[in-house]
Amino acid sequence: MSYAGKILRVNLSTGEIKTEQLDMDLAKKFIGGRGLASKILMDEVDPKVDPLSPENKIIYATGPLSGTNAPTGGRYMVVTKGPLTGTIASSNSGGYFGAELKFAGWDMVIVEGKAEKPVYLSIHDDKVEIKDASHLWGKTVFEVTDVLADEFGDGKARVACIGQAGENLVKFAAIMNDKHRAAGRTGVGAVMGSKNLKAIVVRGSGKPTPANPEFTQVVRQKVEIIRQNGVTGQGLPALGTKVLDNIINQHGAYPTRNFQQTMFEWTHEISGEALVEKKYLTKNRPCFACPIACGRVIALPNGIESEGPEYEAGWAYGANCGVNDLIAICEANDLCNKYGIDPISAGATIACAMELYEKGYLPKEDLEKGPELRFGSSEAIVYYTKAIALREGLGAKLAEGSKRFAEMYGHPEFAMHVKGQELPAYDPRGVQGHGLQYATSNRGGCHVRGYMISPEVLGVPQKLDPQQLEGKPEWVKLFQDLTAVIDSAGLCLFTSFALNLDDYRDLINADTGFGYTSEELLKAGERIWNLERLFNLKAGFTKADDTLPKRLLEEPVPEGPQKGAVHQLHALLPLYYKVRGWNEDGVPTQEKLVELGLA
């Protein structure tokens, strides 16, 4: 099977480096990746711990399919307690780093404690060293990646690192690998920075060996399904995730000017189609073993060469900030990659500040030398992104995220967040199931813990009425549990546009030999979801935190196809708890915990 069978444990406080054997019973129960790392975090870390203290741990975890030629088998997870939300944090990234970690013979790396001075972790197969990173501190993601690749010698090492945002403990700092791939949400980069860990560089010479010799044939079958699918075989390869801009705008769920409207009049200027028409897009760049190749390489007229922006980043700096300048949007996104910032939270926090400023609650003198925070200002989105990363001027406050920022100015209602994390690029008033997923997500406002846009807008695997309530709790639970399986296996969520539960069962069984039934595999996803819920409950979260911003619950959509709609969370949430086997307070019942083996 393709598990490496080994866990690397590094204590930065003592300098101790240990090798531990993977518990295969736990691996079968929690699959790997997100699931297994969440189990270890739950067992070893007090959920009430300060996320930026040495007592928190950060886990870099591959899945059983990471490093294999399974379609998109290059993913890895970063699991910790998140500083932006205080919830369990599990952030997914692609590129090549996860596969290389598996090639080096490790299923996961657990980092504990805090180094006295900046360090980086060097992994070359079994040779693991904690090295001085004084020469790297203060450098950008791009600079660190180049320096460490050169120091390693053969040019084939892979680097995951933080930029200045992580060093400065920006609450939504990201961990970047391969320069432009990100474990982007919940502030995992700040946890890395709090430990004085600048980077992990890894080089491996091994190769995973699937349990079943028919694995290659199973992979070929699933790759062909992906290539024949309209989304994964055509839409994403042609336009990347920004294929969604016009689709979501026309649906009337494209949050505009901090969710004050749901359609943006300039979408055609900042869409994926515009990126092609303006000739900024130069080529696709796939992640490891990916037949979809949705990554975008761009060259701008101002000389910037970069990757992206993805749909979410383009929306956050575009429609959400009222900006129709595609060059400025791309530049702001490039700064996020350069400094290591989550562009969703960065753009959304700037949008929140823009509304506060335009309505007179944010004094002009607080801007210091910065440009005015007005919707439509391309200058503002670039300026304040850099200010956030470096914690300069108003950027020091913006670096705390929109929830804390809006509270500083006495108007928390302008922060569009769930559990402290900024909402992504879909207005839940126009997609009732997706809004329920936002409210119940274990890591705060998130679209990739149960992507209900797929059935409610795209019609995959079947078309659901986005405003209908009946059956939505069941759909949300299904999508959340299946996503936990995909994350834990080491695959990309985008495969789920084409593959179904049985397809994932085939891939995982051919690799591990575990012989899961589809029901058993989905039960593992449910087990992972409930484990994460238990962590958050022990951290102090309650039913009251399973909510949406007041604006989305009470203010009707002002125009467009969803005009007059509000989100019906009050009707959906009790039904969701019941479907989950939780009590009326959103706590898993003893019966449910026994059923899942979590009691």
Coordinates of C-alpha atoms in Angstrom, one line a residue:
M1 CA 0.0 0.0 0.0
S2 CA 1.0 3.6 -0.5
Y3 CA 1.2 4.6 3.2
A4 CA 4.8 5.3 4.0
G5 CA 4.2 3.8 7.5
K6 CA 6.2 6.5 9.3
I7 CA 5.4 9.8 11.1
L8 CA 8.1 12.4 11.7
R9 CA 7.8 14.3 15.0
V10 CA 9.9 17.4 15.5
N11 CA 10.1 19.4 18.7
L12 CA 11.5 22.8 18.0
S13 CA 11.8 23.7 21.7
T14 CA 14.2 20.8 22.4
G15 CA 15.5 20.0 19.0
E16 CA 14.4 16.4 19.3
I17 CA 13.6 14.6 16.1
K18 CA 11.8 11.2 16.3
T19 CA 10.4 8.6 13.9
E20 CA 7.1 6.9 14.9
Q21 CA 5.3 4.1 13.2
L22 CA 1.9 4.8 11.6
D23 CA -0.9 3.1 13.5
M24 CA -2.6 1.2 10.7
D25 CA -5.8 0.6 12.7
L26 CA -6.2 4.4 13.0
A27 CA -5.3 4.8 9.4
K28 CA -8.1 2.6 8.3
K29 CA -10.5 4.4 10.7
F30 CA -9.5 7.9 9.7
I31 CA -8.0 7.2 6.2
G32 CA -5.1 9.7 6.5
G33 CA -4.5 13.4 5.6
R34 CA -7.2 15.6 7.2
G35 CA -8.8 12.7 9.1
L36 CA -5.8 11.1 10.7
A37 CA -4.1 14.5 11.5
S38 CA -7.3 15.7 13.2
K39 CA -7.4 12.6 15.3
I40 CA -3.8 13.2 16.4
L41 CA -4.5 16.9 17.1
M42 CA -7.6 16.0 19.2
D43 CA -5.5 13.4 21.2
E44 CA -2.5 15.6 21.8
V45 CA -3.7 19.3 21.9
D46 CA -6.0 21.0 24.4
P47 CA -8.8 22.5 22.2
K48 CA -8.7 25.6 24.4
V49 CA -5.0 26.2 23.7
D50 CA -3.8 29.6 22.4
P51 CA -3.3 28.9 18.7
L52 CA -0.1 31.0 18.7
S53 CA 1.4 29.4 21.8
P54 CA 4.2 26.7 21.8
E55 CA 1.6 24.3 23.2
N56 CA -0.3 24.2 19.8
K57 CA 1.0 21.7 17.3
I58 CA 1.0 21.9 13.5
I59 CA 0.7 18.8 11.3
Y60 CA 1.6 18.4 7.7
A61 CA -0.3 15.3 6.5
T62 CA -0.4 13.3 3.3
G63 CA -3.1 10.8 2.4
P64 CA -2.8 7.3 1.1
L65 CA -3.1 8.5 -2.5
S66 CA -0.6 11.3 -2.1
G67 CA 2.4 10.7 -4.3
T68 CA 0.6 8.0 -6.4
N69 CA -0.5 8.6 -10.0
A70 CA -4.2 8.7 -8.8
P71 CA -5.8 11.8 -10.5
T72 CA -4.7 14.8 -8.4
G73 CA -2.7 12.7 -6.0
G74 CA -0.4 15.5 -4.9
R75 CA -2.5 17.0 -2.1
Y76 CA -1.6 17.4 1.5
M77 CA -3.3 19.0 4.6
V78 CA -2.1 21.3 7.3
V79 CA -4.0 20.7 10.5
T80 CA -3.7 22.8 13.7
K81 CA -5.8 25.1 15.8
G82 CA -6.4 28.2 13.7
P83 CA -5.7 31.7 15.0
L84 CA -8.3 33.4 12.8
T85 CA -11.2 31.3 14.1
G86 CA -10.1 29.4 17.2
T87 CA -11.6 26.3 15.5
I88 CA -9.8 23.3 14.3
A89 CA -8.0 24.3 11.2
S90 CA -7.4 22.0 8.2
S91 CA -6.1 23.7 5.1
N92 CA -5.5 21.9 1.8
S93 CA -2.8 22.5 -0.8
G94 CA -1.7 21.1 -4.1
G95 CA 1.4 21.5 -6.2
Y96 CA 4.2 19.0 -5.6
F97 CA 5.2 19.3 -1.9
G98 CA 2.8 16.7 -0.6
A99 CA 3.9 14.1 -3.2
E100 CA 7.6 14.8 -2.4
L101 CA 6.9 14.3 1.3
K102 CA 5.6 10.9 0.6
F103 CA 8.6 10.2 -1.7
A104 CA 10.8 11.0 1.2
G105 CA 9.0 8.2 3.2
W106 CA 6.8 10.2 5.5
D107 CA 3.0 10.1 6.0
M108 CA 3.0 13.2 8.1
V109 CA 5.2 15.7 10.0
I110 CA 4.1 16.8 13.5
V111 CA 5.8 20.0 14.7
E112 CA 5.7 20.9 18.3
G113 CA 7.1 23.7 20.5
K114 CA 8.9 26.9 19.4
A115 CA 12.4 27.5 18.2
E116 CA 14.4 30.1 20.0
K117 CA 15.4 31.7 16.7
P118 CA 14.2 31.3 13.0
V119 CA 14.8 27.8 11.7
Y120 CA 13.8 25.7 8.8
L121 CA 13.3 21.9 8.6
S122 CA 15.4 20.0 6.0
I123 CA 14.1 16.5 5.0
H124 CA 16.1 14.4 2.6
D125 CA 14.6 10.9 2.9
D126 CA 15.5 9.7 6.4
K127 CA 18.0 12.6 7.0
V128 CA 16.2 15.3 8.9
E129 CA 17.8 18.4 10.3
I130 CA 16.7 21.6 12.0
K131 CA 18.7 24.4 10.4
D132 CA 19.2 28.1 11.0
A133 CA 16.9 30.3 9.0
S134 CA 18.3 33.7 10.0
H135 CA 19.2 34.4 6.4
L136 CA 15.6 33.6 5.3
W137 CA 13.7 35.6 7.9
G138 CA 12.2 38.7 6.3
K139 CA 12.3 37.3 2.8
T140 CA 9.3 36.7 0.6
V141 CA 7.9 33.3 -0.4
F142 CA 9.5 33.5 -3.8
E143 CA 12.9 34.4 -2.4
V144 CA 12.8 31.6 0.2
T145 CA 11.8 29.0 -2.3
D146 CA 14.6 29.9 -4.7
V147 CA 17.3 30.1 -1.9
L148 CA 16.4 26.7 -0.4
A149 CA 16.1 25.0 -3.7
D150 CA 19.6 26.2 -4.5
E151 CA 21.0 25.2 -1.1
F152 CA 19.6 21.7 -1.5
G153 CA 21.6 21.3 -4.7
D154 CA 19.8 19.3 -7.3
G155 CA 17.0 21.7 -8.1
K156 CA 14.4 19.1 -7.4
A157 CA 13.6 19.8 -3.7
R158 CA 10.2 21.1 -2.8
V159 CA 9.6 24.0 -0.4
A160 CA 6.6 24.9 1.9
C161 CA 7.2 28.2 3.6
I162 CA 5.8 31.4 5.0
G163 CA 6.3 34.9 3.9
Q164 CA 6.4 38.1 6.0
A165 CA 2.7 37.7 6.8
G166 CA 3.4 34.5 8.7
E167 CA 6.3 36.0 10.5
N168 CA 4.1 39.0 11.5
L169 CA 1.4 36.6 12.7
V170 CA -1.3 38.0 10.3
K171 CA -4.3 36.1 11.5
F172 CA -5.0 34.8 7.9
A173 CA -1.4 34.1 6.9
A174 CA -1.0 31.1 4.5
I175 CA 1.6 28.4 4.1
M176 CA 2.8 28.5 0.5
N177 CA 4.4 25.7 -1.5
D178 CA 5.9 25.6 -5.0
K179 CA 5.6 29.5 -4.8
H180 CA 1.9 29.7 -5.8
R181 CA 0.1 26.8 -4.2
A182 CA -1.4 27.6 -0.8
A183 CA -2.7 26.0 2.4
G184 CA -4.5 29.3 2.5
R185 CA -7.3 29.5 5.1
T186 CA -7.7 29.8 8.9
G187 CA -4.3 31.3 9.5
V188 CA -2.1 28.2 9.4
G189 CA 0.9 30.4 8.3
A190 CA 0.7 32.4 11.5
V191 CA 1.0 29.2 13.5
M192 CA 4.1 28.4 11.6
G193 CA 5.4 31.9 12.2
S194 CA 4.7 31.6 15.9
K195 CA 7.0 28.7 16.1
N196 CA 9.8 30.5 14.3
L197 CA 9.6 27.9 11.5
K198 CA 10.2 29.6 8.2
A199 CA 10.1 26.7 5.9
I200 CA 10.2 22.9 5.3
V201 CA 12.3 21.7 2.3
V202 CA 11.9 18.1 1.3
R203 CA 13.5 15.8 -1.2
G204 CA 12.6 12.1 -1.6
S205 CA 14.0 9.3 -3.6
G206 CA 11.3 6.7 -2.9
K207 CA 8.0 5.9 -4.6
P208 CA 4.7 4.7 -3.1
T209 CA 3.7 1.1 -3.9
P210 CA -0.1 0.5 -4.1
A211 CA -1.4 -2.8 -2.6
N212 CA -3.2 -3.9 -5.7
P213 CA -1.4 -4.5 -9.1
E214 CA -4.6 -3.4 -10.8
F215 CA -4.3 0.1 -9.3
T216 CA -2.9 1.5 -12.5
Q217 CA -5.9 0.3 -14.5
V218 CA -8.3 1.7 -11.9
V219 CA -6.5 5.1 -12.2
R220 CA -6.8 5.0 -16.0
Q221 CA -10.5 4.5 -15.7
K222 CA -11.0 7.4 -13.3
V223 CA -8.8 9.7 -15.4
E224 CA -10.9 9.0 -18.4
I225 CA -14.1 9.9 -16.5
I226 CA -12.5 13.2 -15.5
R227 CA -11.4 14.0 -19.0
Q228 CA -14.9 13.3 -20.4
N229 CA -16.6 15.5 -17.9
G230 CA -17.7 19.0 -19.0
V231 CA -16.4 20.7 -15.9
T232 CA -13.1 18.8 -15.3
G233 CA -12.4 18.1 -19.0
Q234 CA -13.4 21.4 -20.5
G235 CA -14.4 24.3 -18.2
L236 CA -11.6 24.1 -15.7
P237 CA -8.8 23.4 -18.2
A238 CA -10.0 26.3 -20.4
L239 CA -10.6 29.0 -17.8
G240 CA -9.5 27.7 -14.5
T241 CA -11.8 28.3 -11.5
K242 CA -12.6 31.7 -12.9
V243 CA -14.9 30.0 -15.3
L244 CA -17.4 30.6 -12.5
D245 CA -17.5 34.4 -12.5
N246 CA -20.2 34.9 -15.1
I247 CA -22.1 31.8 -14.0
I248 CA -22.4 32.9 -10.4
N249 CA -23.1 36.5 -11.3
Q250 CA -25.9 35.5 -13.7
H251 CA -27.3 33.3 -11.0
G252 CA -27.5 36.3 -8.7
A253 CA -25.3 35.0 -5.9
Y254 CA -22.1 37.0 -6.7
P255 CA -21.4 39.0 -3.5
T256 CA -20.7 42.6 -4.4
R257 CA -19.4 45.5 -2.3
N258 CA -19.2 43.6 0.9
F259 CA -22.4 41.5 0.2
Q260 CA -24.5 44.7 -0.2
Q261 CA -25.5 43.5 -3.7
T262 CA -25.5 40.1 -5.4
M263 CA -24.6 41.0 -9.0
F264 CA -21.6 43.0 -10.3
E265 CA -22.0 45.2 -13.3
W266 CA -18.4 44.8 -14.4
T267 CA -18.0 41.1 -14.1
H268 CA -17.2 40.7 -17.8
E269 CA -14.1 42.9 -17.2
I270 CA -12.7 40.7 -14.5
S271 CA -13.8 37.2 -15.5
G272 CA -11.9 34.2 -16.6
E273 CA -12.9 35.0 -20.2
A274 CA -11.5 38.5 -19.8
L275 CA -8.2 37.0 -18.6
V276 CA -8.0 35.2 -21.9
E277 CA -9.3 38.0 -24.1
K278 CA -6.9 40.5 -22.7
K279 CA -4.1 38.0 -23.4
Y280 CA -2.9 38.0 -19.8
L281 CA -3.1 34.2 -19.6
T282 CA -0.1 32.5 -21.0
K283 CA -0.5 28.8 -20.1
N284 CA -1.9 26.2 -17.8
R285 CA 0.1 24.8 -14.9
P286 CA -1.0 21.5 -13.4
C287 CA -0.3 20.2 -9.9
F288 CA 1.2 16.7 -9.4
A289 CA -0.6 13.9 -11.3
C290 CA -3.4 16.2 -12.3
P291 CA -5.3 15.7 -15.5
I292 CA -7.4 18.9 -15.0
A293 CA -4.6 21.5 -15.0
C294 CA -6.7 24.4 -13.7
G295 CA -3.6 26.5 -12.6
R296 CA -3.1 29.7 -14.5
V297 CA 0.2 31.4 -15.5
I298 CA -0.2 35.1 -16.3
A299 CA 1.9 37.9 -17.7
L300 CA 0.6 41.4 -17.1
P301 CA 1.4 44.6 -19.1
N302 CA 3.1 46.1 -16.0
G303 CA 5.7 43.3 -16.2
I304 CA 4.4 41.1 -13.4
E305 CA 4.5 37.4 -14.2
S306 CA 2.6 35.2 -11.7
E307 CA -0.1 32.6 -11.3
G308 CA -3.8 33.0 -10.7
P309 CA -6.0 34.6 -9.6
E310 CA -8.4 31.8 -8.7
Y311 CA -12.1 32.5 -8.8
E312 CA -12.3 33.3 -5.0
A313 CA -9.3 35.6 -5.0
G314 CA -10.5 37.4 -8.1
W315 CA -13.9 37.9 -6.6
A316 CA -12.5 39.0 -3.2
Y317 CA -10.5 41.8 -4.7
G318 CA -12.9 42.4 -7.6
A319 CA -16.7 42.4 -7.1
N320 CA -16.5 42.4 -3.3
C321 CA -14.3 45.5 -3.3
G322 CA -16.2 47.0 -6.3
V323 CA -13.0 46.9 -8.4
N324 CA -13.1 46.3 -12.2
D325 CA -9.4 46.7 -12.8
L326 CA -8.1 43.2 -13.7
I327 CA -4.5 44.2 -13.6
A328 CA -4.8 45.5 -10.0
I329 CA -6.7 42.4 -9.0
C330 CA -3.9 40.2 -10.4
E331 CA -1.3 42.3 -8.7
A332 CA -3.0 42.1 -5.3
N333 CA -3.3 38.3 -5.7
D334 CA 0.4 38.1 -6.6
L335 CA 1.2 40.0 -3.4
C336 CA -0.8 37.5 -1.5
N337 CA 1.4 34.7 -2.9
K338 CA 4.6 36.7 -2.4
Y339 CA 3.9 37.5 1.2
G340 CA 1.9 34.5 2.1
I341 CA -1.7 35.7 2.7
D342 CA -5.1 34.2 2.2
P343 CA -6.6 36.4 -0.6
I344 CA -10.2 35.6 0.4
S345 CA -9.8 36.9 3.9
A346 CA -7.6 39.8 2.8
G347 CA -9.9 41.0 0.1
A348 CA -13.0 40.5 2.3
T349 CA -11.4 42.4 5.2
I350 CA -10.6 45.3 2.9
A351 CA -14.2 45.3 1.6
C352 CA -15.4 45.4 5.2
A353 CA -13.1 48.4 5.8
M354 CA -14.4 50.1 2.6
E355 CA -18.0 49.9 3.9
L356 CA -17.0 51.2 7.3
Y357 CA -15.1 54.1 5.7
E358 CA -17.9 55.0 3.2
K359 CA -20.5 55.0 6.0
G360 CA -18.3 57.2 8.2
Y361 CA -17.4 54.8 10.9
L362 CA -13.7 54.5 9.9
P363 CA -12.0 58.0 10.4
K364 CA -9.9 59.3 7.5
E365 CA -7.0 60.0 9.9
D366 CA -6.7 56.2 10.7
L367 CA -5.7 55.7 7.1
E368 CA -2.5 57.7 7.8
K369 CA -0.8 57.9 4.4
G370 CA -2.9 55.2 2.7
P371 CA -5.4 55.8 -0.1
E372 CA -9.0 56.3 0.7
L373 CA -10.9 53.0 1.3
R374 CA -13.6 53.5 -1.3
F375 CA -15.3 50.7 -3.3
G376 CA -13.8 50.6 -6.7
S377 CA -10.3 51.8 -5.7
S378 CA -7.7 49.6 -7.4
E379 CA -5.0 51.6 -5.6
A380 CA -6.5 50.6 -2.2
I381 CA -6.6 46.8 -2.8
V382 CA -2.9 46.7 -3.7
Y383 CA -1.7 49.2 -1.1
Y384 CA -3.5 47.6 1.9
T385 CA -2.6 44.0 0.9
K386 CA 1.0 44.9 1.4
A387 CA 0.2 46.9 4.5
I388 CA -1.5 43.9 6.0
A389 CA 1.5 41.6 5.3
L390 CA 3.9 44.0 6.8
R391 CA 1.5 45.2 9.6
E392 CA 2.1 48.8 8.5
G393 CA -0.3 51.6 9.5
L394 CA -3.9 50.5 9.2
G395 CA -2.6 47.2 8.0
A396 CA -1.8 46.2 11.5
K397 CA -5.5 46.3 12.4
L398 CA -6.7 44.8 9.1
A399 CA -4.3 41.9 9.7
E400 CA -6.6 40.8 12.5
G401 CA -9.4 39.9 10.1
S402 CA -12.7 41.5 9.4
K403 CA -14.5 40.3 12.6
R404 CA -11.9 41.8 14.9
F405 CA -11.5 44.9 12.7
A406 CA -15.2 45.7 12.5
E407 CA -15.5 45.2 16.3
M408 CA -12.7 47.7 16.8
Y409 CA -14.9 50.3 15.1
G410 CA -18.1 49.4 16.8
H411 CA -19.9 47.8 13.9
P412 CA -19.5 44.0 13.9
E413 CA -22.4 43.7 11.5
F414 CA -20.2 44.7 8.6
A415 CA -18.0 41.7 8.9
M416 CA -19.2 39.0 6.6
H417 CA -17.8 35.9 8.4
V418 CA -18.7 32.7 10.1
K419 CA -16.8 31.8 13.3
G420 CA -14.3 34.5 12.5
Q421 CA -13.5 33.4 8.9
E422 CA -14.5 35.5 6.0
L423 CA -17.2 34.1 3.7
P424 CA -16.2 33.2 0.1
A425 CA -17.6 34.1 -3.2
Y426 CA -21.2 32.9 -3.0
D427 CA -24.1 34.9 -1.4
P428 CA -26.0 32.3 0.7
R429 CA -29.3 34.1 0.1
G430 CA -29.2 32.7 -3.4
V431 CA -28.1 29.2 -2.5
Q432 CA -29.8 27.9 0.6
G433 CA -27.9 24.6 0.9
H434 CA -24.6 26.3 0.5
G435 CA -25.5 28.8 3.2
L436 CA -26.3 26.0 5.6
Q437 CA -22.9 24.6 4.8
Y438 CA -21.3 28.0 5.6
A439 CA -23.0 28.1 9.0
T440 CA -22.0 24.6 10.0
S441 CA -18.5 24.4 8.6
N442 CA -16.0 23.1 11.2
R443 CA -13.4 25.7 10.1
G444 CA -15.6 28.8 9.8
G445 CA -16.9 30.4 6.6
C446 CA -15.8 28.0 3.9
H447 CA -16.9 26.8 0.5
V448 CA -14.8 23.7 0.2
R449 CA -16.1 21.7 3.1
G450 CA -19.3 20.8 1.2
Y451 CA -19.5 22.5 -2.2
M452 CA -23.3 22.8 -2.6
I453 CA -22.8 25.1 -5.5
S454 CA -22.3 21.9 -7.5
P455 CA -26.0 20.7 -7.3
E456 CA -27.6 24.1 -6.6
V457 CA -26.0 26.0 -9.5
L458 CA -24.1 23.7 -11.7
G459 CA -26.5 20.7 -11.6
V460 CA -23.8 18.2 -10.5
P461 CA -24.6 15.4 -9.8
Q462 CA -28.2 16.6 -10.2
K463 CA -29.9 20.0 -10.4
L464 CA -31.5 21.2 -7.1
D465 CA -33.7 24.3 -6.8
P466 CA -31.3 26.7 -4.9
Q467 CA -34.2 28.2 -2.9
Q468 CA -35.9 24.9 -2.0
L469 CA -35.3 23.9 1.6
E470 CA -36.6 20.3 1.5
G471 CA -33.8 17.7 1.5
K472 CA -31.0 20.3 1.8
P473 CA -29.7 19.2 5.2
E474 CA -29.3 15.7 3.9
W475 CA -27.4 17.0 0.8
V476 CA -25.2 19.2 3.0
K477 CA -24.3 16.2 5.3
L478 CA -23.5 14.0 2.3
F479 CA -21.2 16.6 0.7
Q480 CA -19.5 17.4 4.0
D481 CA -18.8 13.7 4.7
L482 CA -17.6 13.0 1.2
T483 CA -15.3 16.0 1.2
A484 CA -13.7 14.7 4.4
V485 CA -13.0 11.4 2.6
I486 CA -11.4 13.2 -0.4
D487 CA -9.3 15.5 1.8
S488 CA -8.1 12.5 3.9
A489 CA -7.3 10.4 0.8
G490 CA -4.9 13.0 -0.6
L491 CA -7.0 14.1 -3.6
C492 CA -8.3 17.4 -5.0
L493 CA -12.0 18.3 -4.4
F494 CA -12.3 19.2 -8.1
T495 CA -12.4 15.5 -8.9
S496 CA -15.8 15.3 -7.3
F497 CA -17.3 17.2 -10.3
A498 CA -16.7 13.9 -12.2
L499 CA -16.2 11.1 -9.7
N500 CA -18.6 9.7 -7.2
L501 CA -18.3 7.8 -3.9
D502 CA -17.9 4.5 -5.6
D503 CA -15.0 5.9 -7.7
Y504 CA -13.2 7.0 -4.6
R505 CA -13.8 3.6 -3.0
D506 CA -12.2 1.9 -6.0
L507 CA -9.1 4.1 -5.9
I508 CA -8.6 3.9 -2.1
N509 CA -9.2 0.2 -2.0
A510 CA -6.9 -0.5 -4.9
D511 CA -4.2 1.5 -3.1
T512 CA -4.7 0.4 0.5
G513 CA -6.3 -3.0 0.2
F514 CA -8.6 -2.1 3.0
G515 CA -11.7 -3.3 1.2
Y516 CA -14.0 -0.5 2.2
T517 CA -17.6 -0.7 1.1
S518 CA -19.0 2.7 -0.1
E519 CA -21.0 2.9 3.1
E520 CA -17.9 2.2 5.3
L521 CA -15.9 4.8 3.4
L522 CA -18.6 7.5 3.8
K523 CA -18.9 6.5 7.5
A524 CA -15.2 7.3 7.8
G525 CA -16.0 10.8 6.5
E526 CA -18.8 11.2 8.9
R527 CA -16.5 10.1 11.7
I528 CA -14.0 12.8 10.7
W529 CA -16.6 15.5 10.6
N530 CA -17.9 14.6 14.1
L531 CA -14.4 14.5 15.5
E532 CA -13.8 18.0 14.2
R533 CA -17.1 19.1 15.7
L534 CA -16.1 17.6 19.1
F535 CA -12.8 19.6 19.0
N536 CA -14.7 22.8 18.4
L537 CA -17.2 22.1 21.2
K538 CA -14.4 21.5 23.6
A539 CA -12.8 24.7 22.4
G540 CA -15.9 26.6 23.6
F541 CA -18.0 26.9 20.4
T542 CA -21.8 26.4 20.7
K543 CA -25.0 26.3 18.6
A544 CA -24.9 30.1 18.6
D545 CA -21.8 30.0 16.4
D546 CA -23.6 28.1 13.7
T547 CA -25.0 31.2 12.2
L548 CA -24.6 33.7 9.3
P549 CA -24.1 37.5 9.3
K550 CA -27.3 39.4 10.2
R551 CA -27.3 41.0 6.7
L552 CA -27.8 37.6 5.1
L553 CA -30.5 36.5 7.4
E554 CA -32.5 39.7 7.5
E555 CA -31.8 41.9 4.5
P556 CA -33.5 40.7 1.2
V557 CA -31.4 40.5 -2.0
P558 CA -32.1 43.9 -3.6
E559 CA -32.0 42.9 -7.2
G560 CA -31.5 40.2 -9.8
P561 CA -32.7 36.6 -10.1
Q562 CA -32.7 36.1 -6.3
K563 CA -34.4 39.4 -5.5
G564 CA -36.2 39.3 -2.2
A565 CA -34.5 36.3 -0.8
V566 CA -32.9 35.9 2.7
H567 CA -31.3 32.9 4.0
Q568 CA -33.6 30.5 5.9
L569 CA -31.1 29.2 8.4
H570 CA -33.7 29.2 11.2
A571 CA -35.6 26.5 9.3
L572 CA -32.7 24.5 8.1
L573 CA -30.4 24.3 11.1
P574 CA -32.6 22.2 13.4
L575 CA -33.2 19.7 10.6
Y576 CA -29.5 19.5 9.9
Y577 CA -28.8 18.7 13.6
K578 CA -31.4 15.9 13.4
V579 CA -29.9 14.5 10.2
R580 CA -26.5 14.5 11.8
G581 CA -27.7 12.6 14.9
W582 CA -27.0 15.6 17.2
N583 CA -29.2 17.0 19.9
E584 CA -31.0 20.3 19.6
D585 CA -27.9 22.2 20.8
G586 CA -25.8 20.7 18.0
V587 CA -23.9 18.3 20.2
P588 CA -23.4 14.7 18.9
T589 CA -25.5 12.3 20.9
Q590 CA -23.8 9.4 22.9
E591 CA -25.6 7.0 20.5
K592 CA -24.0 8.7 17.5
L593 CA -20.5 8.7 19.1
V594 CA -20.8 5.0 19.8
E595 CA -21.9 4.3 16.3
L596 CA -18.9 6.2 14.9
G597 CA -16.4 4.7 17.4
L598 CA -15.7 8.1 19.0
A599 CA -17.2 7.4 22.4

